Amino acid sequence: MAAADQNPVKFGVIGCARIARKLIRAISLSPTTTLAAIGSRSLSKAQKFLSENRIWLGEAMTSRMTVKVYGSYEGVVEDEMVEAVYLPVPTRMHVKWAVAAAERGKHVLVEKPVGVDVGDVEVMVEACRVNGVQFMDGTMWLHHPRTRRLRGLLDDQLLFGDLRMIHSSSTFRDADEEFFKDNIRVKADLDALGALGDAGWYCIGAILWANNYKLPSTVTALPKVTRNDEGVILDCGASFHWEGDDVNVATFHCSFLCHESMDLTMSGSKGTITLRDFIIPYQEHSASFDFSSDVKFVDLHIGWTSTPKRVEVSTELPQEALMVQEFGRLVHNIKVLGSSPDEKWPGISTKTQLLLDAVKKSIDAGFKTITV
Amino acid sequence: MAAADQNPVKFGVIGCARIARKLIRAISLSPTTTLAAIGSRSLSKAQKFLSENRIWLGEAMTSRMTVKVYGSYEGVVEDEMVEAVYLPVPTRMHVKWAVAAAERGKHVLVEKPVGVDVGDVEVMVEACRVNGVQFMDGTMWLHHPRTRRLRGLLDDQLLFGDLRMIHSSSTFRDADEEFFKDNIRVKADLDALGALGDAGWYCIGAILWANNYKLPSTVTALPKVTRNDEGVILDCGASFHWEGDDVNVATFHCSFLCHESMDLTMSGSKGTITLRDFIIPYQEHSASFDFSSDVKFVDLHIGWTSTPKRVEVSTELPQEALMVQEFGRLVHNIKVLGSSPDEKWPGISTKTQLLLDAVKKSIDAGFKTITV
């Protein structure tokens, strides 16, 4: 890690979306990365964005080097100093810029949803593979130490048993009615997947993660979907089922029309795990979950033998910085140690998008069950 | 209430199921009711049951009167002293004994699931209506003061907004493998509805309650169900949808194969309410729920503006005693004040069973969407 810290990966950010502010701060916080360039469709927009976000750049970083500013995305992709790009542009533009970056030997960190469909993801992943660069999507919660802690419990046969049921929700409601007209997430030509791509991505990813990325056998959309005038999904849900004798079922609900929620409940044969903030922890430096195991009802069923235990997991760096740090570590291993890119991350993106496609297919087929 | 307390309703308990122990204690705790008789299929079983459960009877009650013991269900139904019966017998026997009791002018408190299907419920409800006696099912949580508190929040347009999404689970796993062979809840000829009737009843009831008993337009079972060798459901789920432009969706999962859970999450356009113990509170005298309203993400989306607030609601009497107390109050109003039986409670039982039937119908039709 020390070596990676001494020669941090130089990041170019393509696009000035709101989420880019968070990532610029993360790139600055992570010891394995540094911000080298920002590109927008206009130079003045890029300059304004950088000046507004200088506050997130650590002093060490700003003194260490100058951040280059480009009035085009090409500028970043063609800058030979830039070693990795971060793509917070609308989903429909991911393939073009991810492939352009990969072909120039740059590593690719792309926002979710990764593609409009799994075909998009495969093109990007393949371009990275052929060019020997790292691919990763911007799902931050997977990098929080809480997630590792949860993994340990899920795998614990004595405390948790077999995974039986997952329910997840990812919902928010922008008070600003303009959101429903103007936000890229509700524009068919920009982010065609709406709430399914933006919020449902996390639920689908969590369900897959809990199942160690074993794909379900069937995907069935819940039989109602709410869309805006452009046909973009504002609210939907689905259930997943895995084959086999044992129960293994998952449901999720994603929405731009419900009060803020980021729920993840995982029930096993012997234990239950609940998170209310799995995507963005309530606070940066400490996150918790509730866990109960082998709970019974007391005699007469007038109470429970115990209440869920709250488990706290602290972290020095916020999860987005840990994500960028891990990305930087992998890039360092490739460029300095000659390692191959880690195939885990493109695999996760591909499977997540595959299930997202299946949900959309089920919706489009009148809520029929889709065999994966 | 004072008048009702001075002349408590004399209860006869028909059957010595485990749940009857809890109700005997509740009848004793409630100031409006008293235990008058117990009947089982054998006299010795009834005697043993009473002697084992005397501990739950308050001293005042045991000194006040003798509890009669019958070696048949008929004995209780034909005892002229008995004013109301409680029916914890297997579901398939409810109609026979509820009707027999109603025809003898006795009020009827019946365990859930009320019937094998809604036809059963209608027969019982009609027998009670014709004979002017009160009908109520044994859903206890509806009588907890927490439930009233939740109702107030759900109806609060400013704090909660419009109801959008409900998810509920009712699951438990009996460690004893014998359960799956011998418990009446998994016997086709006794409780044919299995986990759907026993555990799903609560989820369906909660979803209806949250919607002020407005029936959904469609019911769709989740596309997998687990059954035992007799074909009794051990695990299933469903989604409900209400018509109209606004999102209004509910999902539930009920199981005899998952670790203990009694979850109820209700999401509105402006607030979220979560309970983890909605059917049986963790403790008898205090219950809580989590509530959040108008929560947003802080700048950069690196946290939330607030965490859910835990609201505690205390109760002197446990919820089952409050249920029996309410039943006693209604009976008192009928017999002393000449009131009509309260139609709310049979209405709730009927609608709950109607949706339970729809879930079963959807399962039997290969998980098709059923129009209610």
XYZ file of N, CA and C in Angstrom, chain A residues 140-152 209 275 281 284-289 311-323 325:
108
model
N -20.649 2.069 -3.885
C -19.747 2.376 -2.775
C -19.912 1.462 -1.567
N -21.162 1.088 -1.262
C -21.413 0.377 0.006
C -20.681 -0.954 0.086
N -20.348 -1.534 -1.092
C -19.629 -2.811 -1.080
C -18.260 -2.672 -0.430
N -17.748 -1.430 -0.342
C -16.392 -1.196 0.170
C -16.365 -0.791 1.641
N -17.546 -0.655 2.256
C -17.603 -0.280 3.678
C -17.224 -1.494 4.524
N -16.445 -1.287 5.587
C -16.087 -2.453 6.434
C -17.326 -3.137 7.039
N -18.439 -2.401 7.168
C -19.673 -3.033 7.636
C -20.077 -4.192 6.722
N -19.852 -4.011 5.435
C -20.244 -5.034 4.462
C -19.446 -6.319 4.682
N -18.157 -6.147 4.981
C -17.318 -7.323 5.260
C -17.807 -8.029 6.524
N -18.155 -7.224 7.500
C -18.664 -7.779 8.765
C -19.943 -8.574 8.524
N -20.808 -8.032 7.706
C -22.066 -8.714 7.374
C -21.795 -10.027 6.646
N -20.828 -9.979 5.740
C -20.469 -11.194 4.980
C -20.102 -12.330 5.934
N -19.332 -11.980 6.939
C -18.925 -12.977 7.926
C -20.119 -13.597 8.625
N -25.175 -9.896 -3.879
C -24.074 -9.958 -2.911
C -24.401 -10.951 -1.785
N -30.533 -3.718 8.015
C -29.895 -2.415 7.844
C -30.948 -1.452 7.320
N -24.513 5.128 4.621
C -24.667 5.055 6.082
C -25.139 6.408 6.643
N -20.780 9.175 8.457
C -19.603 8.777 7.675
C -18.685 7.785 8.372
N -18.477 8.000 9.662
C -17.381 7.261 10.296
C -17.829 6.073 11.142
N -19.142 5.878 11.210
C -19.631 4.724 11.952
C -20.954 4.286 11.337
N -21.078 2.988 11.154
C -22.324 2.466 10.587
C -22.744 1.273 11.426
N -24.021 0.970 11.424
C -24.478 -0.131 12.269
C -25.420 -1.051 11.514
N -25.688 -2.179 12.111
C -26.760 -3.052 11.634
C -27.321 -3.771 12.845
N -24.989 -3.716 16.083
C -23.542 -3.870 15.902
C -23.012 -2.633 15.182
N -22.035 -1.968 15.784
C -21.442 -0.759 15.199
C -20.117 -1.103 14.524
N -19.904 -0.536 13.358
C -18.642 -0.735 12.642
C -18.105 0.647 12.270
N -16.934 0.961 12.765
C -16.394 2.294 12.464
C -15.431 2.215 11.285
N -15.240 3.350 10.648
C -14.322 3.412 9.513
C -13.662 4.782 9.500
N -12.361 4.792 9.286
C -11.672 6.079 9.244
C -12.034 6.817 7.961
N -11.917 6.115 6.845
C -12.271 6.715 5.550
C -13.723 6.405 5.211
N -14.437 7.344 4.618
C -15.798 7.026 4.167
C -15.769 5.984 3.038
N -16.914 5.336 2.837
C -16.944 4.196 1.908
C -16.524 4.559 0.481
N -16.832 5.771 0.043
C -16.465 6.139 -1.334
C -14.955 6.306 -1.463
N -14.318 6.723 -0.375
C -12.851 6.831 -0.409
C -12.221 5.438 -0.360
N -12.885 4.532 0.375
C -12.377 3.146 0.411
C -12.516 2.494 -0.963
N -13.608 2.847 -1.653
C -13.793 2.317 -3.012
C -12.670 2.801 -3.922
N -9.819 3.991 -3.033
C -8.544 3.451 -2.550
C -8.310 2.037 -3.109
